Tab-separated table of C-alpha atoms in Angstrom:
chain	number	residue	atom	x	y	z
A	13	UNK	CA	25.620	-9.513	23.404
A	14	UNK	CA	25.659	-6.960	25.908
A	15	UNK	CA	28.992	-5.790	24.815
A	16	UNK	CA	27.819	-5.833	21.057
A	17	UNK	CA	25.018	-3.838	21.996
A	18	UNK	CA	26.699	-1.247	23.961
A	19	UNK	CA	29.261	-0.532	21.232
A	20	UNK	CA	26.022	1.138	18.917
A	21	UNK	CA	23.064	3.726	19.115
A	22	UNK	CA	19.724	2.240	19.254
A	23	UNK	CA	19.371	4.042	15.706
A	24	UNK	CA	21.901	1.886	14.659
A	25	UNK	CA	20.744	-1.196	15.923
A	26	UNK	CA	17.267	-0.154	14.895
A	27	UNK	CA	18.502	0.193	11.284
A	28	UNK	CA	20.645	-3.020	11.229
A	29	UNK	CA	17.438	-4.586	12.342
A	30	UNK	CA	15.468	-3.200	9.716
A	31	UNK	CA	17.611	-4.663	7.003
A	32	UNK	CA	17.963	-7.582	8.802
A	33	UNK	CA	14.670	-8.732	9.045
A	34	UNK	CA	12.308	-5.897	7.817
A	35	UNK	CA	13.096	-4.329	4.950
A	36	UNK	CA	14.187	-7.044	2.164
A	37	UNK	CA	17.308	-5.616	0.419
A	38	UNK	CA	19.117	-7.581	-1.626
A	39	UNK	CA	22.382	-8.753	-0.047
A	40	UNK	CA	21.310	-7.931	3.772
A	41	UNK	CA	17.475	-9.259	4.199
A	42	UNK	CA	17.242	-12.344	5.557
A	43	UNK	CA	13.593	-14.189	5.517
A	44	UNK	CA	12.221	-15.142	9.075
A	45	UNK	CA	10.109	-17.995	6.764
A	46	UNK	CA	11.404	-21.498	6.972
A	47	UNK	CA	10.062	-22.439	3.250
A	48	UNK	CA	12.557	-19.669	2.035
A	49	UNK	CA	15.198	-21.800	3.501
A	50	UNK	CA	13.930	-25.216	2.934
A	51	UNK	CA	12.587	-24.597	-0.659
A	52	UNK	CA	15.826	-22.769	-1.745
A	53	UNK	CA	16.818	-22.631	-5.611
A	54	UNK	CA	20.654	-22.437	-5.581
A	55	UNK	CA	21.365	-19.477	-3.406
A	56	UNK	CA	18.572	-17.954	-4.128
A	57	UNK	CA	15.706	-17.901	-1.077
A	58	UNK	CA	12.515	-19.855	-1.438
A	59	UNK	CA	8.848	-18.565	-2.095
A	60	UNK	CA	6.159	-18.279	0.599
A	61	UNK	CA	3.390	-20.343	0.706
A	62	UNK	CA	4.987	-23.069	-1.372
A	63	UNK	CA	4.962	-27.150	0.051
A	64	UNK	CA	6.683	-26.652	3.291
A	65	UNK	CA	4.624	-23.173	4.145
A	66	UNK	CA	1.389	-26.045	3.611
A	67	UNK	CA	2.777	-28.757	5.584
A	68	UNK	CA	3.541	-25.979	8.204
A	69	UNK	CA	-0.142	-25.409	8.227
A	70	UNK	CA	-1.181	-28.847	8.001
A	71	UNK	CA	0.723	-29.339	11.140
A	72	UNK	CA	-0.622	-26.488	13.253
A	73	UNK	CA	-4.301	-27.407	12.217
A	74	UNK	CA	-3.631	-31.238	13.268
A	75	UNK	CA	-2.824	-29.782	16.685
A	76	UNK	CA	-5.745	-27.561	16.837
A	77	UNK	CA	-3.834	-24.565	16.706
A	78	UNK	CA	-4.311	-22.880	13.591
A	79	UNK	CA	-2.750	-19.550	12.833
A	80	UNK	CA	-4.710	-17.228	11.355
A	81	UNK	CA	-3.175	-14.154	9.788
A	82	UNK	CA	-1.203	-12.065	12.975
A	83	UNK	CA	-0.454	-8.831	12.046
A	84	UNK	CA	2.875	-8.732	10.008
A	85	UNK	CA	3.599	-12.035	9.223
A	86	UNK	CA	2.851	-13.070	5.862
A	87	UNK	CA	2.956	-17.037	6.291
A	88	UNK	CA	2.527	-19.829	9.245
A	89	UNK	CA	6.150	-20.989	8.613
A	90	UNK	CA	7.427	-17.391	10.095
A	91	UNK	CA	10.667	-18.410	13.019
A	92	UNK	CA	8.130	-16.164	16.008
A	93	UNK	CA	5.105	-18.276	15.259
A	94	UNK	CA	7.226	-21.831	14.818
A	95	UNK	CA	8.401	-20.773	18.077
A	96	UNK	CA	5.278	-19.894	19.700
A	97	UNK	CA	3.746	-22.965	18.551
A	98	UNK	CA	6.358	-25.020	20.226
A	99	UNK	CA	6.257	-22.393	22.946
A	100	UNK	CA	2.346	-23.512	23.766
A	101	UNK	CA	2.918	-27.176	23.099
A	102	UNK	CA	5.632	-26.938	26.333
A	103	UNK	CA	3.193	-25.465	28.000
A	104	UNK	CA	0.457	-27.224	27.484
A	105	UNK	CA	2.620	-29.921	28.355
A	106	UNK	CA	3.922	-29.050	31.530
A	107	UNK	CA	-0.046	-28.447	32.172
A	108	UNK	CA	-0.498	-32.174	31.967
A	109	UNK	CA	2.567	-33.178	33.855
A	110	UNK	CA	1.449	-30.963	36.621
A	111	UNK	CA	-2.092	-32.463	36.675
A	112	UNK	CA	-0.292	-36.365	36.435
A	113	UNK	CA	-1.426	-37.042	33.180
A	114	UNK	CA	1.121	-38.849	31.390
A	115	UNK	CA	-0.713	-40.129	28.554
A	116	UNK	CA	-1.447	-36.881	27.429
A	117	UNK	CA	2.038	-35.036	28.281
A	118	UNK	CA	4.027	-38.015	26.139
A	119	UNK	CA	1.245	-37.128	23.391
A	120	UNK	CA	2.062	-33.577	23.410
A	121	UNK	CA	6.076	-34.339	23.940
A	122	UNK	CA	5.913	-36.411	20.597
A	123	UNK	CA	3.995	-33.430	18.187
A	124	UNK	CA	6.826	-31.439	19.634
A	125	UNK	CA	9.671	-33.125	18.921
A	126	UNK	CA	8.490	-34.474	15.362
A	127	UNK	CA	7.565	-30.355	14.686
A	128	UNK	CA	10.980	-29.773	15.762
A	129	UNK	CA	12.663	-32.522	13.855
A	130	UNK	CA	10.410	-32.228	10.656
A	131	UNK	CA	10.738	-28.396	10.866
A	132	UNK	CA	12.685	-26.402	12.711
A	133	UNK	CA	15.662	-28.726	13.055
A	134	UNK	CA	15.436	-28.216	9.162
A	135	UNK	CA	16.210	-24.700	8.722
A	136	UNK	CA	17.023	-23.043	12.034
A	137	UNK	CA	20.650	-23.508	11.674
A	138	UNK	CA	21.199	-22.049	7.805
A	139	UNK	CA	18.758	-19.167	9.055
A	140	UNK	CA	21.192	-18.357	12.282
A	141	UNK	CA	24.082	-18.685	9.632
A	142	UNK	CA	22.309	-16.479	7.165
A	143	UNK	CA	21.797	-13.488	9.980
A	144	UNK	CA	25.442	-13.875	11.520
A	145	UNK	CA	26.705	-13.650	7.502
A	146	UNK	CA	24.007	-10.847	6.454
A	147	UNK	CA	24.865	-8.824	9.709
A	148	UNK	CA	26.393	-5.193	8.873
C-alpha cells in the first residue's frame, strides 16, 4: 500500500477516490451499499432501500442500535456503518468479557457472527473485487 501510495499525488489519489466511491460514473463508481451487491440485476448494481437495505435495518433495530440518517450515507446497509455496527458489538463484547459476564458476551458473539454471516459475508468479497476491477 505504502508503495502504491507513494507512486501518486494526493490529487491523484483524491480523484481516484472520488470516482471510486463518491462520484457515481458509469464504469468506475462502485456502491459502498451491500443491497447494490446483493440485489444485483445481471451486472447491473442493485437499488437502495430495497429487501436487504430493510433487513439491514431490521437487524440494527433488534440490537438496539438503530441508525438514523449520518451525514452522507444514504442507507443503513452502507460498508462504514456495517462495520461500525460490528465495530460496537466487539466492543460491547469485550465490555462483558472484561466484567465476567459470559452469558451476555456469547449473546453479543452470536448477533455478530449471524450479522456477519447473513450480511457482510454476503457481499464484502464481490464489493473488494468490484474496487480492485473499477480502480484507475
Amino acid at each position: 500500500m505504502a508503495l502504491y501510495v507513494s507512486k501518486f499525488s494526493i490529487e491523484d489519489l483524491s480523484t481516484e477516490f472520488n470516482s471510486l466511491f463518491m462520484v457515481p460514473n458509469r464504469g468506475s463508481y462502485v456502491p459502498p451499499y451491500e443491497s447494490c451487491f446483493r440485489d444485483k440485476n445481471g451486472e447491473a448494481y442493485g437499488n437502495l432501500w430495497g429487501d436487504t437495505t430493510a433487513d439491514v435495518k431490521r437487524f440494527y433495530q433488534a440490537t438496539g442500535n438503530d441508525v438514523e440518517n449520518p451525514i452522507g450515507i444514504f442507507a443503513p446497509d452502507h460498508i462504514g456503518v456495517e462495520l461500525a455496527f460490528v465495530a460496537r458489538l466487539c466492543a460491547t463484547e469485550s465490555d462483558y468479557l472484561k466484567r465476567g459476564d459470559l452469558a451476555n458476551a456469547d449473546r453479543i458473539e452470536s448477533l455478530r457472527k449471524t450479522f456477519l454471516n447473513n450480511h457482510m459475508g454476503k457481499w464484502m468479497r464481490d464489493y473488494s473485487e468490484a474496487v480492485k476491477t473499477s480502480a484507475a
